CSV table of C-alpha atoms and ligand atoms in Angstrom, one decimal:
chain,number,residue,atom,x,y,z
T,16,MET,CA,17.0,-13.0,-19.2
T,17,SER,CA,14.1,-11.3,-17.5
T,18,ILE,CA,14.6,-9.5,-14.1
T,19,ILE,CA,12.4,-12.1,-12.4
T,20,GLU,CA,14.8,-14.8,-13.7
T,21,LYS,CA,17.8,-12.8,-12.8
T,22,TYR,CA,16.8,-12.7,-9.1
T,23,GLN,CA,15.3,-16.2,-9.2
T,24,GLN,CA,17.4,-17.4,-6.2
T,25,HIS,CA,15.7,-15.0,-3.9
T,26,PHE,CA,12.2,-16.3,-4.6
T,27,LEU,CA,10.9,-19.6,-3.1
T,28,PRO,CA,10.8,-22.3,-5.8
T,29,GLU,CA,7.4,-23.3,-4.5
T,30,TYR,CA,5.0,-22.3,-1.8
T,31,SER,CA,6.2,-23.1,1.8
T,32,ASN,CA,4.6,-22.5,5.1
T,33,TYR,CA,7.9,-22.2,6.9
T,34,PRO,CA,9.9,-19.0,7.3
T,35,HIS,CA,13.0,-18.7,5.0
T,36,GLY,CA,14.1,-15.2,5.7
T,37,ARG,CA,13.9,-14.0,2.1
T,38,TYR,CA,12.6,-10.4,2.1
T,39,PHE,CA,11.8,-8.0,-0.6
T,40,SER,CA,11.3,-4.4,0.4
T,41,ILE,CA,9.4,-2.2,-2.1
T,42,PHE,CA,10.1,1.5,-1.5
T,43,LEU,CA,7.1,3.5,-2.6
T,44,LEU,CA,6.1,7.1,-3.0
T,45,ARG,CA,2.4,7.5,-2.7
T,46,LYS,CA,1.5,10.8,-4.3
T,47,ILE,CA,-2.0,12.2,-3.7
T,48,GLU,CA,-3.5,13.4,-6.9
T,49,SER,CA,-6.9,14.7,-5.8
T,50,GLU,CA,-8.3,15.8,-2.5
T,51,ALA,CA,-8.1,12.7,-0.3
T,52,ILE,CA,-10.1,12.1,2.8
T,53,PHE,CA,-8.8,9.1,4.8
T,54,ARG,CA,-11.9,9.3,7.0
T,55,THR,CA,-15.6,8.7,6.4
T,56,GLU,CA,-16.7,11.7,4.4
T,57,GLY,CA,-19.0,14.0,6.1
T,58,SER,CA,-18.2,12.5,9.5
T,59,GLY,CA,-16.3,15.6,10.5
T,60,GLU,CA,-13.6,13.4,12.0
T,61,PRO,CA,-10.1,14.8,11.8
T,62,LEU,CA,-7.4,13.1,9.8
T,63,SER,CA,-5.1,10.9,11.7
T,64,ARG,CA,-1.9,12.6,12.7
T,65,GLU,CA,1.1,12.0,15.0
T,66,PHE,CA,3.7,14.2,16.7
T,67,VAL,CA,7.1,13.0,15.5
T,68,HIS,CA,10.6,14.5,14.9
T,69,ALA,CA,10.9,16.5,11.7
T,70,GLY,CA,14.2,14.9,10.6
T,71,THR,CA,16.9,12.6,11.9
T,72,LYS,CA,19.0,15.1,14.0
T,73,THR,CA,18.9,14.8,17.7
T,74,ASP,CA,17.9,18.4,18.3
T,75,ASP,CA,15.2,18.4,15.6
T,76,GLU,CA,11.9,20.0,16.3
T,77,ILE,CA,8.7,18.0,16.7
T,78,ILE,CA,6.0,18.4,14.0
T,79,GLN,CA,2.7,16.8,13.2
T,80,ARG,CA,2.5,14.4,10.3
T,81,VAL,CA,-0.6,12.9,8.6
T,82,VAL,CA,-0.7,9.2,8.9
T,83,ILE,CA,-2.3,6.6,6.5
T,84,SER,CA,-2.9,3.5,8.5
T,85,LYS,CA,-1.3,0.2,7.2
T,86,ARG,CA,-4.7,-1.4,7.1
T,87,LYS,CA,-6.1,1.2,4.7
T,88,GLN,CA,-3.3,0.6,2.3
T,89,THR,CA,-3.4,-3.1,2.1
T,90,ALA,CA,-7.2,-3.2,2.0
T,91,VAL,CA,-7.2,-1.3,-1.2
T,92,GLU,CA,-4.5,-3.4,-2.8
T,93,ARG,CA,-6.2,-6.6,-1.7
T,94,ARG,CA,-9.4,-5.5,-3.4
T,95,THR,CA,-7.5,-4.8,-6.6
T,96,GLY,CA,-6.1,-8.3,-6.6
T,97,ARG,CA,-9.4,-9.9,-5.6
T,98,GLU,CA,-11.1,-8.4,-8.6
T,99,LEU,CA,-8.6,-10.3,-10.8
T,100,LEU,CA,-9.1,-13.5,-8.9
T,101,ARG,CA,-12.9,-13.2,-9.1
T,102,LYS,CA,-12.7,-12.6,-12.8
T,103,ASN,CA,-10.7,-15.8,-13.2
T,104,GLU,CA,-12.9,-17.7,-10.8
T,105,LEU,CA,-10.1,-18.2,-8.3
T,106,LEU,CA,-11.9,-17.2,-5.2
T,107,PHE,CA,-13.3,-20.3,-3.4
T,108,THR,CA,-16.0,-21.1,-1.0
T,109,ASP,CA,-15.2,-22.4,2.5
T,110,PRO,CA,-17.1,-25.7,2.5
T,111,LYS,CA,-17.5,-25.6,6.3
T,112,GLN,CA,-19.5,-22.4,6.4
T,113,LYS,CA,-23.1,-22.6,7.6
T,114,ALA,CA,-24.6,-19.9,5.4
T,115,ASN,CA,-27.1,-21.1,2.8
T,116,PRO,CA,-26.3,-20.6,0.0
T,117,PRO,CA,-22.6,-20.4,1.0
T,118,SER,CA,-20.9,-17.2,-0.1
T,119,PRO,CA,-17.5,-17.1,-1.7
T,120,CYS,CA,-14.3,-15.9,0.0
T,121,ALA,CA,-14.7,-12.2,0.8
T,122,LEU,CA,-12.7,-9.5,2.7
T,123,ASN,CA,-13.9,-8.5,6.2
T,124,ARG,CA,-16.4,-11.4,6.4
T,125,ASN,CA,-16.0,-14.5,8.4
T,126,ASN,CA,-15.7,-16.9,5.5
T,127,PRO,CA,-12.1,-16.9,4.2
T,128,CYS,CA,-11.6,-19.8,1.8
T,129,GLY,CA,-8.0,-20.3,2.9
T,130,LYS,CA,-7.1,-21.5,-0.6
T,131,CYS,CA,-7.0,-18.4,-2.8
T,132,MET,CA,-3.9,-16.2,-3.5
T,133,ASP,CA,-5.4,-13.4,-1.4
T,134,CYS,CA,-5.9,-15.6,1.7
T,135,MET,CA,-2.5,-17.3,1.3
T,136,ILE,CA,-0.5,-14.1,0.7
T,137,TYR,CA,-2.2,-11.5,2.8
T,138,GLY,CA,-3.3,-13.9,5.5
T,139,TYR,CA,-6.5,-15.0,7.1
T,140,ALA,CA,-7.9,-16.4,10.3
T,141,ALA,CA,-10.9,-18.7,10.0
T,142,GLY,CA,-13.4,-19.1,12.8
T,143,GLY,CA,-13.5,-22.8,12.4
T,144,GLY,CA,-9.7,-23.1,12.5
T,145,GLY,CA,-7.0,-22.6,10.0
T,146,ALA,CA,-4.9,-19.5,9.7
T,147,GLN,CA,-2.1,-18.0,7.5
T,148,LYS,CA,0.1,-15.1,8.6
T,149,SER,CA,0.4,-12.3,6.1
T,150,ARG,CA,3.5,-12.3,4.0
T,151,VAL,CA,3.0,-8.7,3.1
T,152,ILE,CA,4.2,-6.6,6.0
T,153,THR,CA,3.2,-2.9,6.1
T,154,ASP,CA,3.5,0.0,8.5
T,155,ASP,CA,1.7,3.3,9.0
T,156,ALA,CA,2.9,5.8,6.4
T,157,PHE,CA,3.8,9.4,7.4
T,158,SER,CA,3.4,12.4,5.2
T,159,LEU,CA,6.7,14.0,4.1
T,160,HIS,CA,5.5,17.5,4.9
T,161,PRO,CA,4.0,18.7,8.2
T,162,ALA,CA,0.3,18.3,8.6
T,163,HIS,CA,-0.4,22.0,8.6
T,164,THR,CA,1.1,22.3,5.1
T,165,ILE,CA,-0.8,19.6,3.4
T,166,ILE,CA,-4.2,19.6,5.2
T,167,GLY,CA,-7.1,21.7,3.8
T,168,THR,CA,-10.6,21.9,5.0
T,169,LYS,CA,-13.9,22.3,3.2
T,170,GLN,CA,-17.5,22.5,4.1
T,171,PHE,CA,-20.0,19.9,3.3
T,172,ASN,CA,-23.7,19.4,3.6
T,173,ALA,CA,-24.2,16.9,6.4
T,174,LEU,CA,-25.5,13.5,5.3
T,175,PHE,CA,-28.6,11.9,6.8
T,176,ASP,CA,-28.6,8.4,8.2
T,177,THR,CA,-29.4,7.0,4.8
T,178,GLY,CA,-26.1,8.4,3.4
T,179,THR,CA,-27.9,10.9,1.2
T,180,MET,CA,-28.1,14.6,1.2
T,181,ARG,CA,-31.9,14.5,1.3
T,182,ASP,CA,-34.0,14.2,4.4
T,183,PRO,CA,-35.6,10.7,4.1
T,184,GLU,CA,-38.8,12.0,5.6
T,185,SER,CA,-39.4,15.5,4.0
T,186,GLY,CA,-37.3,14.9,0.9
T,187,GLU,CA,-35.7,18.4,1.5
T,188,PRO,CA,-32.0,18.8,0.9
T,189,SER,CA,-29.7,19.0,3.9
T,190,THR,CA,-29.0,22.5,5.2
T,191,SER,CA,-26.6,21.7,8.0
T,192,ILE,CA,-23.0,22.4,7.3
T,193,GLY,CA,-20.0,20.6,8.6
T,194,THR,CA,-16.3,20.7,7.9
T,195,ASP,CA,-14.1,17.9,6.5
T,196,GLU,CA,-10.3,17.8,6.5
T,197,TYR,CA,-8.6,16.6,3.4
T,198,VAL,CA,-5.1,15.9,2.2
T,199,LYS,CA,-4.1,18.3,-0.5
T,200,PRO,CA,-3.1,17.1,-4.0
T,201,GLU,CA,0.6,16.6,-4.5
T,202,ALA,CA,1.2,15.6,-0.8
T,203,ILE,CA,3.6,12.7,-0.7
T,204,PHE,CA,3.9,9.7,1.6
T,205,LEU,CA,6.9,7.5,1.8
T,206,ASP,CA,6.0,3.9,2.3
T,207,ILE,CA,7.8,0.5,2.4
T,208,GLU,CA,6.0,-2.7,1.7
T,209,THR,CA,7.9,-5.7,2.9
T,210,ILE,CA,7.2,-9.1,1.2
T,211,LYS,CA,8.4,-12.2,2.8
T,212,ASP,CA,9.1,-15.7,1.4
T,213,VAL,CA,7.1,-15.6,-1.8
T,214,THR,CA,7.4,-17.4,-5.1
T,215,ALA,CA,8.0,-15.4,-8.3
T,216,ALA,CA,4.3,-15.6,-9.3
T,217,GLU,CA,3.2,-14.4,-5.9
T,218,PHE,CA,5.6,-11.5,-6.1
T,219,GLN,CA,4.2,-10.5,-9.5
T,220,TYR,CA,0.7,-10.6,-8.1
T,221,ILE,CA,1.6,-8.4,-5.1
T,222,LEU,CA,3.6,-5.9,-7.2
T,223,GLY,CA,0.7,-5.8,-9.7
T,224,ASN,CA,-1.7,-5.0,-6.9
T,225,ILE,CA,0.4,-2.0,-5.8
T,226,LEU,CA,0.9,-0.7,-9.3
T,227,ARG,CA,-2.8,-1.1,-10.3
T,228,SER,CA,-4.3,0.5,-7.2
T,229,THR,CA,-5.2,4.1,-7.6
T,230,ARG,CA,-8.0,4.9,-5.1
T,231,TYR,CA,-7.3,5.1,-1.4
T,232,GLY,CA,-9.1,6.6,1.5
T,233,ALA,CA,-12.5,6.5,2.9
T,234,ILE,CA,-15.1,4.5,1.0
T,235,SER,CA,-17.4,7.3,-0.2
T,236,SER,CA,-18.1,9.2,-3.3
T,237,ARG,CA,-14.9,11.1,-3.2
T,238,ILE,CA,-12.0,8.8,-2.7
T,239,GLY,CA,-8.6,10.4,-3.3
T,240,LYS,CA,-6.7,9.4,-6.3
T,241,VAL,CA,-3.2,8.2,-5.5
T,242,GLN,CA,-0.3,7.4,-7.7
T,243,ASN,CA,2.1,4.8,-6.4
T,244,GLN,CA,5.6,5.3,-7.7
T,245,ILE,CA,8.3,2.6,-7.0
T,246,VAL,CA,11.6,4.2,-6.2
T,247,GLY,CA,13.6,1.2,-5.1
T,248,ILE,CA,13.5,-2.5,-4.4
T,249,ALA,CA,15.9,-4.3,-2.0
T,250,LEU,CA,16.5,-8.0,-1.3
T,251,SER,CA,17.5,-8.9,2.2
T,252,ASP,CA,17.5,-11.5,4.9
T,253,CYS,CA,15.9,-9.2,7.5
T,254,GLU,CA,13.5,-6.3,7.7
T,255,LEU,CA,15.0,-3.0,6.7
T,256,VAL,CA,14.3,0.6,7.9
T,257,SER,CA,11.0,1.9,9.1
T,258,ASN,CA,8.8,4.3,7.1
T,259,LEU,CA,9.4,7.0,9.6
T,260,GLU,CA,13.2,6.8,9.4
T,261,TRP,CA,13.1,6.9,5.7
T,262,THR,CA,10.7,9.9,5.7
T,263,GLN,CA,12.8,11.8,8.2
T,264,ALA,CA,16.0,11.1,6.2
T,265,ALA,CA,14.5,12.4,3.0
T,266,TYR,CA,13.0,15.4,4.8
T,267,ASP,CA,16.5,16.4,6.0
T,268,ILE,CA,17.9,16.6,2.5
T,269,LEU,CA,14.8,18.2,0.9
T,270,ARG,CA,14.6,21.1,3.3
T,271,GLY,CA,18.3,21.9,3.2
T,272,GLU,CA,18.9,25.1,5.2
T,273,ALA,CA,15.2,26.0,5.1
T,274,ASP,CA,12.7,25.4,8.0
T,275,GLU,CA,10.7,23.0,5.8
T,276,PRO,CA,10.7,21.8,2.2
T,277,ASP,CA,8.7,23.7,-0.4
T,278,PHE,CA,5.2,22.5,-1.1
T,279,PRO,CA,4.3,21.1,-3.5
T,280,LEU,CA,7.5,19.4,-4.6
T,281,HIS,CA,8.1,17.8,-8.0
T,282,LEU,CA,7.7,14.1,-7.7
T,283,GLU,CA,11.0,13.6,-9.5
T,284,THR,CA,12.8,15.7,-6.9
T,285,VAL,CA,11.4,13.6,-4.1
T,286,GLN,CA,12.1,10.4,-6.1
T,287,GLN,CA,15.8,11.3,-6.5
T,288,VAL,CA,16.3,12.1,-2.8
T,289,ALA,CA,14.3,9.2,-1.6
T,290,ALA,CA,16.4,6.8,-3.7
T,291,GLN,CA,19.6,8.5,-2.5
T,292,THR,CA,18.7,8.0,1.2
T,293,LEU,CA,18.0,4.3,0.6
T,294,THR,CA,21.7,3.6,-0.1
T,295,ALA,CA,22.7,5.3,3.2
T,296,LEU,CA,20.0,3.7,5.2
T,297,SER,CA,20.6,0.2,3.9
T,298,GLU,CA,24.3,0.4,4.9
T,299,ASP,CA,23.2,0.7,8.5
T,300,VAL,CA,21.2,-2.5,8.5
T,301,VAL,CA,22.7,-5.5,10.2
T,302,GLY,CA,22.2,-8.2,7.7
T,303,SER,CA,22.7,-8.9,4.0
T,304,VAL,CA,21.1,-6.3,1.8
T,305,THR,CA,21.1,-6.0,-2.0
T,306,LEU,CA,19.6,-2.8,-3.5
T,307,LEU,CA,18.5,-3.5,-7.1
T,308,PRO,CA,20.3,-1.2,-9.6
T,309,GLN,CA,17.9,1.4,-10.9
T,310,ALA,CA,18.1,-0.1,-14.4
T,311,ASP,CA,16.8,-3.4,-13.0
T,312,VAL,CA,13.9,-1.7,-11.2
T,313,GLU,CA,12.9,0.0,-14.4
T,314,ALA,CA,13.2,-3.2,-16.4
T,315,LEU,CA,11.1,-5.0,-13.9
T,316,LEU,CA,8.4,-2.4,-14.1
T,317,ALA,CA,8.4,-2.7,-17.9
T,318,GLU,CA,8.0,-6.5,-17.5
T,319,MET,CA,5.1,-5.9,-15.1
T,320,LYS,CA,3.4,-3.6,-17.6
T,321,SER,CA,3.7,-6.1,-20.5
T,322,LEU,CA,2.6,-9.0,-18.2
T,323,TYR,CA,-0.6,-7.2,-17.1
T,324,GLY,CA,-1.3,-6.1,-20.6
T,325,ASP,CA,-1.6,-9.8,-21.6
T,326,GLU,CA,-4.8,-11.2,-20.1
T,327,THR,CA,-3.9,-14.8,-20.9
T,328,ALA,CA,-0.5,-14.5,-19.3
T,329,VAL,CA,-2.1,-13.1,-16.1
T,330,THR,CA,-4.7,-15.9,-16.0
T,331,ASN,CA,-1.9,-18.5,-16.4
T,332,LEU,CA,0.1,-16.9,-13.7
T,333,LEU,CA,-2.8,-16.8,-11.2
T,334,LYS,CA,-3.9,-20.4,-12.0
T,335,THR,CA,-0.3,-21.8,-11.6
T,336,ALA,CA,0.2,-20.0,-8.3
T,337,THR,CA,-3.2,-21.0,-6.9
T,338,SER,CA,-2.8,-24.7,-7.9
T,339,ALA,CA,0.5,-24.8,-6.0
T,340,TYR,CA,-1.2,-24.3,-2.6
T,341,PRO,CA,-1.7,-27.4,-0.5
T,342,GLY,CA,-5.2,-28.9,-1.0
T,343,ASN,CA,-5.9,-27.2,-4.3
J,419,ZN,ZN1,-9.7,-16.8,0.0
């Protein structure tokens, strides 16, 4: 029996527009693998950061943490999924749009088709009526380490309005210098994606998008490479802990008696601690929570790998899920 079959009762048997209270929480470590700028490169804008408590104790000091906004994370994963839908001709055209010729469903434009997996899972609001709430719930993610530990700065040649390093009039290279902040390689962010009321096929699509996305950050020539590592999956009838709580709990254990944890830390070290804190945190939740055994998480990831290695199987999955939406 596959893992998807094993947990069949927690998936919706078919798409439904009504809330059923069936939540999946995917616990992720996002590990930065190359200098990442979560701002427009060359803009000189600082990285987003927030003052928060270091750990969970009441007398804990306040530190600054780097924040990756929830919008940035899902935008990347949506794009990954949309590539697959486009390849399989499963992005549609809103028949009511006025543009001539009409353009197919696209992110950040006012023409959602309201029929594709992306619209139906991640949500849309159409100008001419029709809307779907996102069934993928995300939150801002906080860096494990304090901002001062994981931020570096470097100089850049300022860009001209044309986005190039050459003066559009004289053709001379730019000589003005600015400073960009970046997140250092091996910085780690703890992040929970909550998925609500999905079918098995929709779940496999969302999980595939997370596992196959590798480039996050500002859209520019140097987008940071990010590795998403899944450390746990929980099934529940309510939302679980926040990203910040989870980050603070892991931070407490990782620093031990020291002022702050070493940097960089081995991904495996963080993985073990992050998984360990999940058990404790999920015991505090008022609701029914099942943490998948680690062996099941690993088996599920192996299933995902073989699924996405089989182009025909992916096409069938996407077609079946898409045709299950009303009106398709
Ligand atoms: Zn669409």
